[in-house]
Amino acid sequence: MKFVLKKASNGQYRFNMVASNGQTVATSETYTRKASAMDTIASIQQRAGGATIDDQTAN
């Protein structure tokens, strides 16, 4: 899994979370500051490793 940080034509930043097979699995909102996008990436990296699944489809 990797994060790909991009700068849009309007000057804002966004990132994609890309799986090892190259498929984009998530796209962020846009950020006016690069530092804000990087902070969000760091937060996801720190917190998502132990994420659980909340399956609300079961009856």
CSV table of N, CA and C in Angstrom, one decimal:
chain,number,residue,atom,x,y,z
A,1,MET,N,0.9,-1.2,0.0
A,1,MET,CA,0.0,0.0,0.0
A,1,MET,C,0.9,1.2,0.0
A,2,LYS,N,0.5,2.2,-0.8
A,2,LYS,CA,1.3,3.5,-0.8
A,2,LYS,C,0.3,4.6,-1.0
A,3,PHE,N,0.8,5.8,-0.6
A,3,PHE,CA,0.0,7.0,-0.8
A,3,PHE,C,0.7,7.8,-2.0
A,4,VAL,N,-0.1,8.3,-2.9
A,4,VAL,CA,0.4,9.1,-4.0
A,4,VAL,C,-0.2,10.5,-3.9
A,5,LEU,N,0.7,11.5,-3.6
A,5,LEU,CA,0.3,12.9,-3.4
A,5,LEU,C,0.3,13.6,-4.7
A,6,LYS,N,-0.7,14.3,-5.0
A,6,LYS,CA,-0.8,15.1,-6.3
A,6,LYS,C,-1.2,16.5,-6.1
A,7,LYS,N,-0.8,17.4,-7.0
A,7,LYS,CA,-1.2,18.8,-7.0
A,7,LYS,C,-2.2,19.0,-8.1
A,8,ALA,N,-3.4,19.4,-7.9
A,8,ALA,CA,-4.4,19.7,-8.9
A,8,ALA,C,-4.1,21.0,-9.6
A,9,SER,N,-4.7,21.1,-10.8
A,9,SER,CA,-4.5,22.3,-11.6
A,9,SER,C,-5.0,23.6,-10.9
A,10,ASN,N,-5.8,23.5,-9.9
A,10,ASN,CA,-6.2,24.6,-9.1
A,10,ASN,C,-5.3,25.0,-7.9
A,11,GLY,N,-4.2,24.2,-7.8
A,11,GLY,CA,-3.2,24.4,-6.8
A,11,GLY,C,-3.4,23.7,-5.5
A,12,GLN,N,-4.5,23.0,-5.4
A,12,GLN,CA,-4.8,22.2,-4.2
A,12,GLN,C,-4.2,20.8,-4.3
A,13,TYR,N,-4.1,20.2,-3.1
A,13,TYR,CA,-3.4,18.9,-3.0
A,13,TYR,C,-4.5,17.8,-2.7
A,14,ARG,N,-4.2,16.6,-3.1
A,14,ARG,CA,-5.0,15.5,-2.8
A,14,ARG,C,-4.1,14.3,-2.8
A,15,PHE,N,-4.6,13.2,-2.3
A,15,PHE,CA,-3.8,11.9,-2.4
A,15,PHE,C,-4.7,10.8,-2.6
A,16,ASN,N,-4.1,9.8,-3.3
A,16,ASN,CA,-4.7,8.5,-3.5
A,16,ASN,C,-4.0,7.4,-2.6
A,17,MET,N,-4.8,6.5,-2.1
A,17,MET,CA,-4.2,5.3,-1.5
A,17,MET,C,-4.2,4.2,-2.6
A,18,VAL,N,-3.1,3.7,-2.9
A,18,VAL,CA,-2.9,2.8,-4.0
A,18,VAL,C,-2.5,1.4,-3.5
A,19,ALA,N,-3.2,0.4,-3.8
A,19,ALA,CA,-2.8,-1.0,-3.4
A,19,ALA,C,-1.6,-1.5,-4.2
A,20,SER,N,-1.0,-2.6,-3.7
A,20,SER,CA,0.2,-3.1,-4.4
A,20,SER,C,0.0,-3.5,-5.8
A,21,ASN,N,-1.3,-3.8,-6.2
A,21,ASN,CA,-1.6,-4.2,-7.6
A,21,ASN,C,-1.8,-2.9,-8.5
A,22,GLY,N,-1.6,-1.7,-7.9
A,22,GLY,CA,-1.8,-0.5,-8.7
A,22,GLY,C,-3.2,0.1,-8.7
A,23,GLN,N,-4.1,-0.6,-8.0
A,23,GLN,CA,-5.5,-0.1,-8.0
A,23,GLN,C,-5.7,1.0,-6.9
A,24,THR,N,-6.3,2.1,-7.3
A,24,THR,CA,-6.6,3.1,-6.3
A,24,THR,C,-7.8,2.7,-5.5
A,25,VAL,N,-7.6,2.6,-4.2
A,25,VAL,CA,-8.6,2.1,-3.3
A,25,VAL,C,-9.3,3.2,-2.5
A,26,ALA,N,-8.7,4.4,-2.4
A,26,ALA,CA,-9.3,5.6,-1.8
A,26,ALA,C,-8.7,6.9,-2.3
A,27,THR,N,-9.5,7.9,-2.3
A,27,THR,CA,-9.1,9.2,-2.8
A,27,THR,C,-9.5,10.2,-1.7
A,28,SER,N,-8.6,11.1,-1.3
A,28,SER,CA,-8.8,12.1,-0.3
A,28,SER,C,-9.7,13.3,-0.8
A,29,GLU,N,-10.1,14.1,0.2
A,29,GLU,CA,-10.6,15.4,-0.1
A,29,GLU,C,-9.4,16.2,-0.6
A,30,THR,N,-9.7,17.5,-1.0
A,30,THR,CA,-8.6,18.4,-1.4
A,30,THR,C,-8.2,19.2,-0.2
A,31,TYR,N,-6.9,19.6,-0.2
A,31,TYR,CA,-6.3,20.4,0.8
A,31,TYR,C,-5.7,21.6,0.2
A,32,THR,N,-5.8,22.8,0.8
A,32,THR,CA,-5.2,24.0,0.3
A,32,THR,C,-3.7,24.0,0.6
A,33,ARG,N,-3.3,23.3,1.7
A,33,ARG,CA,-1.8,23.2,2.1
A,33,ARG,C,-1.3,21.8,1.9
A,34,LYS,N,-0.1,21.7,1.4
A,34,LYS,CA,0.5,20.4,1.3
A,34,LYS,C,0.7,19.8,2.6
A,35,ALA,N,1.1,20.6,3.6
A,35,ALA,CA,1.3,20.1,5.0
A,35,ALA,C,0.1,19.4,5.5
A,36,SER,N,-1.1,19.9,5.2
A,36,SER,CA,-2.3,19.3,5.7
A,36,SER,C,-2.6,18.0,5.1
A,37,ALA,N,-2.3,17.8,3.8
A,37,ALA,CA,-2.4,16.5,3.2
A,37,ALA,C,-1.4,15.5,3.8
A,38,MET,N,-0.2,16.0,4.0
A,38,MET,CA,0.8,15.1,4.6
A,38,MET,C,0.5,14.7,6.0
A,39,ASP,N,-0.1,15.6,6.8
A,39,ASP,CA,-0.5,15.3,8.1
A,39,ASP,C,-1.6,14.2,8.1
A,40,THR,N,-2.5,14.3,7.2
A,40,THR,CA,-3.6,13.3,7.1
A,40,THR,C,-3.0,12.0,6.7
A,41,ILE,N,-2.1,11.9,5.8
A,41,ILE,CA,-1.5,10.7,5.4
A,41,ILE,C,-0.8,10.1,6.6
A,42,ALA,N,0.0,10.9,7.4
A,42,ALA,CA,0.7,10.4,8.6
A,42,ALA,C,-0.3,9.8,9.6
A,43,SER,N,-1.5,10.5,9.8
A,43,SER,CA,-2.5,10.1,10.7
A,43,SER,C,-3.1,8.7,10.3
A,44,ILE,N,-3.3,8.6,9.0
A,44,ILE,CA,-3.9,7.3,8.5
A,44,ILE,C,-2.8,6.2,8.7
A,45,GLN,N,-1.6,6.5,8.4
A,45,GLN,CA,-0.5,5.5,8.6
A,45,GLN,C,-0.4,5.0,10.0
A,46,GLN,N,-0.6,5.9,11.0
A,46,GLN,CA,-0.5,5.6,12.4
A,46,GLN,C,-1.7,4.8,12.9
A,47,ARG,N,-2.8,5.2,12.4
A,47,ARG,CA,-4.1,4.7,13.1
A,47,ARG,C,-4.7,3.5,12.4
A,48,ALA,N,-4.5,3.4,11.1
A,48,ALA,CA,-5.3,2.4,10.3
A,48,ALA,C,-4.7,1.0,10.4
A,49,GLY,N,-3.5,0.8,10.8
A,49,GLY,CA,-2.8,-0.5,10.9
A,49,GLY,C,-3.6,-1.5,11.7
A,50,GLY,N,-4.3,-1.1,12.7
A,50,GLY,CA,-5.0,-2.0,13.6
A,50,GLY,C,-6.5,-1.9,13.4
A,51,ALA,N,-6.9,-1.3,12.3
A,51,ALA,CA,-8.4,-1.1,12.1
A,51,ALA,C,-9.2,-2.4,12.0
A,52,THR,N,-10.3,-2.3,12.6
A,52,THR,CA,-11.2,-3.4,12.6
A,52,THR,C,-12.3,-3.3,11.6
A,53,ILE,N,-13.0,-4.3,11.3
A,53,ILE,CA,-14.1,-4.3,10.3
A,53,ILE,C,-15.4,-4.2,11.1
A,54,ASP,N,-16.2,-3.2,10.9
A,54,ASP,CA,-17.6,-3.1,11.5
A,54,ASP,C,-18.6,-3.5,10.4
A,55,ASP,N,-18.9,-4.8,10.4
A,55,ASP,CA,-19.8,-5.4,9.3
A,55,ASP,C,-21.2,-5.1,9.8
A,56,GLN,N,-21.9,-4.1,9.2
A,56,GLN,CA,-23.2,-3.8,9.5
A,56,GLN,C,-24.2,-4.4,8.5
A,57,THR,N,-23.8,-5.4,7.7
A,57,THR,CA,-24.6,-6.0,6.7
A,57,THR,C,-25.3,-7.3,7.3
A,58,ALA,N,-24.7,-7.8,8.4
A,58,ALA,CA,-25.2,-9.0,9.0
A,58,ALA,C,-26.6,-8.8,9.7
A,59,ASN,N,-27.4,-9.8,9.6
A,59,ASN,CA,-28.8,-9.7,10.2
A,59,ASN,C,-28.7,-10.1,11.7
